[in-house]
Amino acid sequence: MKKIFLPFFGIAFLVACNGNDSGSSTNTTVTSNEPLAMNYTITNIYPHDTSSFVEGLEWHDGRILESTGDSDYKGKSKLAYVDLKTGKDLQKINLDTKYFGEGTTLLNGKIYQMTYKENKCFVYDAKTFTKLKEFDYEGEGWGMTNNGKQLIMNNGGDKLYFRDPETFKVMSIVSVTDNNGPVAMINEMEWVDGIIYANIYTKDIIIKINPESGKVLARADFSGLKEKYFAETLHTDVLNGIAYDSVGKRFFITGKNWPKMFEVKF
């Protein structure tokens, strides 16, 4: 989705005994239906390309896979493998200027990359980035992940669309809700051990979603991260991007045009 310029408000950060940052939500009036506060610890910080308007993030074979958008439609939308330690592209392809790159996921040796309003999902060979096919779909494309069998996408609303990876046909739809009702603006997503972790556009939070019921189980508050680590004069956009290294049991998070990528443990 395109840029929305928003004010950001800082909160206090707790400092762990080992010097790493940690944080959590601090609402003390939790009800049985309210999402739990999800604690986190920042364990490492890496450089990130500030020209990357992040829409999709994955971890694959020791590298970051990143899909980016371009609100000006000037050819900056790309798909790239990125070196974690340097933030530099190792391998990339640029989308045609008529496309705004969106969410991406890897399944069975293929990379799926959606577009924002162009109603296209491109399928590439995960090693060579050779385009294998493309699918058409209705509505916008925002975040994407998979459960090992089906693709899971959203379009900025409160729905998760489970799709057949061979046909892109919608197999089922799940509505995401918390104690206040439907949860809209779901953005970048990551499937981890049967749970979906997701960004919410315009909010500095990450939520955990039960993919069967759609219930939001927990919420991590990353408010103040930008103010703590970024220069005041640096133009950045919202938190967006969650990747998971299943071997190292570590998450990576970043944002649109952010200069840093954070290694996080929840």
Short mmCIF file of C-alpha atoms in Angstrom, two decimals:
data_model
loop_
_atom_site.label_atom_id
_atom_site.label_comp_id
_atom_site.label_asym_id
_atom_site.label_seq_id
_atom_site.Cartn_x
_atom_site.Cartn_y
_atom_site.Cartn_z
CA MET A 1 0.00 0.00 0.00
CA LYS A 2 1.07 3.59 -0.50
CA LYS A 3 2.68 5.83 2.06
CA ILE A 4 0.70 7.51 4.81
CA PHE A 5 2.64 10.01 6.87
CA LEU A 6 1.88 9.55 10.53
CA PRO A 7 3.14 10.94 13.84
CA PHE A 8 4.91 8.50 16.12
CA PHE A 9 4.92 8.62 19.88
CA GLY A 10 7.70 7.23 22.03
CA ILE A 11 7.32 4.91 24.97
CA ALA A 12 9.83 3.81 27.57
CA PHE A 13 11.96 0.77 26.81
CA LEU A 14 13.10 -1.77 29.36
CA VAL A 15 16.73 -2.82 29.26
CA ALA A 16 17.52 -6.47 29.84
CA CYS A 17 20.35 -7.57 32.11
CA ASN A 18 22.56 -8.42 29.14
CA GLY A 19 22.16 -4.94 27.68
CA ASN A 20 19.70 -5.93 24.96
CA ASP A 21 16.45 -4.06 24.57
CA SER A 22 13.23 -5.72 25.52
CA GLY A 23 9.65 -4.56 25.62
CA SER A 24 6.04 -5.50 26.00
CA SER A 25 2.56 -4.05 26.17
CA THR A 26 1.72 -2.76 29.64
CA ASN A 27 -2.08 -2.85 29.79
CA THR A 28 -2.99 -4.15 33.26
CA THR A 29 -6.73 -4.58 32.62
CA VAL A 30 -6.55 -7.75 30.57
CA THR A 31 -9.77 -9.68 30.12
CA SER A 32 -10.14 -13.29 29.02
CA ASN A 33 -10.87 -12.14 25.46
CA GLU A 34 -8.15 -9.53 25.21
CA PRO A 35 -4.88 -10.47 23.45
CA LEU A 36 -2.00 -11.16 25.80
CA ALA A 37 1.00 -8.84 25.93
CA MET A 38 3.84 -10.42 23.98
CA ASN A 39 7.31 -9.73 25.37
CA TYR A 40 10.28 -9.40 23.05
CA THR A 41 14.04 -8.91 23.21
CA ILE A 42 16.19 -7.28 20.53
CA THR A 43 19.27 -9.49 20.22
CA ASN A 44 21.01 -8.00 17.17
CA ILE A 45 20.75 -5.03 14.82
CA TYR A 46 21.76 -5.10 11.15
CA PRO A 47 21.94 -2.47 8.40
CA HIS A 48 19.02 -2.14 6.00
CA ASP A 49 18.67 -0.34 2.68
CA THR A 50 16.67 2.86 3.21
CA SER A 51 15.49 2.78 -0.40
CA SER A 52 13.57 -0.44 0.27
CA PHE A 53 9.86 0.19 0.83
CA VAL A 54 9.34 -3.21 2.42
CA GLU A 55 6.17 -5.14 1.63
CA GLY A 56 7.31 -8.74 2.09
CA LEU A 57 10.07 -10.39 4.13
CA GLU A 58 11.26 -14.00 4.37
CA TRP A 59 14.31 -15.96 5.55
CA HIS A 60 15.62 -18.55 3.09
CA ASP A 61 18.91 -20.44 2.92
CA GLY A 62 20.74 -18.01 5.19
CA ARG A 63 19.50 -14.91 3.40
CA ILE A 64 16.70 -12.41 3.64
CA LEU A 65 14.17 -12.44 0.81
CA GLU A 66 12.62 -9.02 0.39
CA SER A 67 9.78 -7.72 -1.77
CA THR A 68 9.47 -3.95 -2.07
CA GLY A 69 6.93 -1.50 -3.42
CA ASP A 70 7.25 1.83 -5.18
CA SER A 71 4.60 4.49 -4.57
CA ASP A 72 5.95 6.57 -7.46
CA TYR A 73 5.88 3.67 -9.94
CA LYS A 74 9.39 4.43 -11.15
CA GLY A 75 10.77 0.91 -11.24
CA LYS A 76 11.85 0.58 -7.59
CA SER A 77 9.59 -2.39 -6.88
CA LYS A 78 11.82 -5.44 -6.67
CA LEU A 79 12.33 -8.95 -5.40
CA ALA A 80 15.76 -9.56 -3.86
CA TYR A 81 17.87 -11.84 -1.75
CA VAL A 82 19.64 -9.62 0.77
CA ASP A 83 22.78 -10.21 2.82
CA LEU A 84 21.74 -9.90 6.46
CA LYS A 85 25.04 -8.53 7.73
CA THR A 86 25.51 -5.84 5.06
CA GLY A 87 21.96 -5.07 3.94
CA LYS A 88 23.13 -5.31 0.32
CA ASP A 89 21.27 -7.08 -2.47
CA LEU A 90 22.83 -10.39 -3.47
CA GLN A 91 20.41 -11.19 -6.28
CA LYS A 92 17.43 -9.22 -7.53
CA ILE A 93 14.92 -8.52 -10.25
CA ASN A 94 12.99 -5.30 -10.74
CA LEU A 95 9.31 -5.30 -11.55
CA ASP A 96 7.94 -3.44 -14.52
CA THR A 97 7.13 0.18 -13.66
CA LYS A 98 3.40 -0.53 -13.89
CA TYR A 99 3.58 -2.84 -10.86
CA PHE A 100 3.77 -2.07 -7.14
CA GLY A 101 5.38 -5.06 -5.41
CA GLU A 102 3.66 -6.42 -2.32
CA GLY A 103 3.74 -9.48 -0.04
CA THR A 104 5.82 -12.54 -0.84
CA THR A 105 6.25 -16.12 0.35
CA LEU A 106 8.24 -19.27 -0.53
CA LEU A 107 6.60 -22.65 -1.03
CA ASN A 108 7.90 -25.81 -2.71
CA GLY A 109 10.85 -24.13 -4.38
CA LYS A 110 8.76 -21.26 -5.71
CA ILE A 111 8.48 -17.61 -4.73
CA TYR A 112 5.05 -15.97 -4.88
CA GLN A 113 4.95 -12.17 -5.08
CA MET A 114 1.74 -10.15 -5.11
CA THR A 115 1.09 -6.68 -6.45
CA TYR A 116 -0.85 -3.87 -4.81
CA LYS A 117 -3.66 -2.84 -7.17
CA GLU A 118 -2.57 -4.57 -10.37
CA ASN A 119 -4.32 -7.87 -9.51
CA LYS A 120 -1.28 -10.01 -10.33
CA CYS A 121 0.63 -12.63 -8.38
CA PHE A 122 3.94 -13.61 -9.96
CA VAL A 123 5.50 -17.02 -9.42
CA TYR A 124 9.29 -17.41 -9.69
CA ASP A 125 11.85 -20.15 -9.39
CA ALA A 126 13.34 -19.65 -5.91
CA LYS A 127 16.92 -20.14 -7.11
CA THR A 128 17.02 -18.25 -10.39
CA PHE A 129 14.12 -15.76 -10.09
CA THR A 130 12.92 -17.01 -13.48
CA LYS A 131 9.22 -16.19 -13.78
CA LEU A 132 7.24 -19.41 -14.09
CA LYS A 133 3.68 -18.15 -14.24
CA GLU A 134 1.32 -15.48 -13.00
CA PHE A 135 -2.14 -15.48 -11.47
CA ASP A 136 -4.95 -12.94 -11.59
CA TYR A 137 -7.04 -12.13 -8.53
CA GLU A 138 -9.67 -9.62 -7.46
CA GLY A 139 -9.00 -6.81 -5.02
CA GLU A 140 -5.76 -5.51 -3.58
CA GLY A 141 -2.74 -7.55 -2.53
CA TRP A 142 -1.06 -6.79 0.81
CA GLY A 143 0.58 -9.49 2.95
CA MET A 144 1.28 -13.13 2.13
CA THR A 145 2.52 -16.27 3.88
CA ASN A 146 1.85 -20.02 3.68
CA ASN A 147 1.12 -22.97 5.96
CA GLY A 148 3.14 -25.50 3.98
CA LYS A 149 0.18 -26.45 1.80
CA GLN A 150 -1.79 -23.31 1.02
CA LEU A 151 -0.94 -19.70 0.33
CA ILE A 152 -2.44 -17.21 2.78
CA MET A 153 -2.98 -13.62 1.69
CA ASN A 154 -4.79 -10.52 2.84
CA ASN A 155 -5.98 -7.38 1.09
CA GLY A 156 -5.90 -4.76 3.84
CA GLY A 157 -9.14 -5.83 5.45
CA ASP A 158 -9.81 -8.28 8.28
CA LYS A 159 -9.87 -11.42 6.13
CA LEU A 160 -7.27 -14.13 5.50
CA TYR A 161 -7.66 -15.86 2.14
CA PHE A 162 -6.33 -19.42 1.92
CA ARG A 163 -5.46 -20.19 -1.71
CA ASP A 164 -4.41 -23.21 -3.72
CA PRO A 165 -0.77 -22.61 -4.78
CA GLU A 166 -1.32 -24.31 -8.15
CA THR A 167 -4.45 -22.42 -9.20
CA PHE A 168 -4.64 -19.48 -6.76
CA LYS A 169 -8.25 -20.44 -6.15
CA VAL A 170 -9.65 -19.35 -2.77
CA MET A 171 -10.17 -22.47 -0.64
CA SER A 172 -11.34 -20.80 2.57
CA ILE A 173 -11.64 -17.42 4.28
CA VAL A 174 -11.01 -16.62 7.94
CA SER A 175 -11.95 -13.35 9.65
CA VAL A 176 -9.46 -11.92 12.15
CA THR A 177 -10.93 -10.59 15.41
CA ASP A 178 -9.90 -9.48 18.87
CA ASN A 179 -11.90 -8.38 21.92
CA ASN A 180 -12.95 -5.21 20.07
CA GLY A 181 -14.20 -6.95 16.94
CA PRO A 182 -12.75 -7.29 13.41
CA VAL A 183 -9.05 -6.43 13.01
CA ALA A 184 -8.43 -4.67 9.70
CA MET A 185 -5.30 -3.35 7.98
CA ILE A 186 -3.48 -6.68 8.36
CA ASN A 187 -0.26 -6.36 6.41
CA GLU A 188 2.95 -8.42 6.20
CA MET A 189 2.64 -11.92 7.68
CA GLU A 190 4.79 -14.87 8.75
CA TRP A 191 3.71 -18.43 9.56
CA VAL A 192 5.59 -19.82 12.58
CA ASP A 193 4.76 -23.15 14.25
CA GLY A 194 1.09 -23.04 13.32
CA ILE A 195 0.59 -19.39 14.23
CA ILE A 196 0.49 -16.29 12.00
CA TYR A 197 2.52 -13.26 13.09
CA ALA A 198 1.32 -10.10 11.37
CA ASN A 199 1.94 -6.38 11.10
CA ILE A 200 -0.99 -3.99 11.29
CA TYR A 201 -0.61 -1.11 8.87
CA THR A 202 -0.25 2.31 10.56
CA LYS A 203 0.45 0.67 13.94
CA ASP A 204 3.80 -0.25 15.49
CA ILE A 205 2.58 -3.62 16.68
CA ILE A 206 2.89 -7.28 15.73
CA ILE A 207 0.02 -9.64 16.51
CA LYS A 208 -0.26 -13.43 16.78
CA ILE A 209 -3.27 -14.91 15.00
CA ASN A 210 -4.84 -18.35 15.37
CA PRO A 211 -5.23 -19.26 11.67
CA GLU A 212 -8.20 -21.55 12.30
CA SER A 213 -10.36 -19.25 14.40
CA GLY A 214 -8.89 -15.90 13.36
CA LYS A 215 -8.60 -14.89 17.01
CA VAL A 216 -5.76 -12.53 17.94
CA LEU A 217 -3.87 -14.33 20.69
CA ALA A 218 -1.20 -11.81 21.61
CA ARG A 219 0.23 -8.42 20.72
CA ALA A 220 3.76 -6.96 20.87
CA ASP A 221 4.14 -3.18 21.02
CA PHE A 222 7.14 -1.74 19.16
CA SER A 223 6.25 1.91 19.69
CA GLY A 224 9.31 4.07 20.17
CA LEU A 225 11.68 1.83 18.22
CA LYS A 226 12.22 4.41 15.51
CA GLU A 227 12.83 7.24 17.96
CA LYS A 228 15.39 5.18 19.86
CA TYR A 229 17.47 3.98 16.92
CA PHE A 230 16.95 6.35 13.99
CA ALA A 231 18.11 9.92 13.43
CA GLU A 232 15.31 12.46 13.75
CA THR A 233 16.05 13.82 10.28
CA LEU A 234 15.80 10.42 8.61
CA HIS A 235 12.59 9.90 6.66
CA THR A 236 11.14 6.48 7.39
CA ASP A 237 7.71 4.91 7.11
CA VAL A 238 5.86 2.33 9.20
CA LEU A 239 6.93 -0.96 10.77
CA ASN A 240 6.44 -3.70 8.17
CA GLY A 241 8.29 -6.95 7.63
CA ILE A 242 8.54 -10.17 9.63
CA ALA A 243 10.86 -13.06 8.77
CA TYR A 244 11.63 -16.18 10.78
CA ASP A 245 14.72 -18.38 10.87
CA SER A 246 13.35 -21.77 11.95
CA VAL A 247 16.84 -23.18 12.56
CA GLY A 248 18.11 -20.32 14.71
CA LYS A 249 14.68 -19.72 16.26
CA ARG A 250 14.94 -15.99 15.64
CA PHE A 251 12.74 -13.34 14.06
CA PHE A 252 13.79 -10.42 11.90
CA ILE A 253 11.71 -7.26 11.72
CA THR A 254 12.10 -4.00 9.82
CA GLY A 255 10.01 -1.30 8.18
CA LYS A 256 9.47 0.71 5.04
CA ASN A 257 12.66 2.68 4.26
CA TRP A 258 14.15 1.76 7.63
CA PRO A 259 17.96 1.90 8.02
CA LYS A 260 17.98 -1.05 10.42
CA MET A 261 16.84 -4.65 10.57
CA PHE A 262 16.26 -6.02 14.08
CA GLU A 263 16.79 -9.59 15.22
CA VAL A 264 14.13 -10.31 17.80
CA LYS A 265 13.10 -13.11 20.12
CA PHE A 266 9.56 -13.23 21.48
#
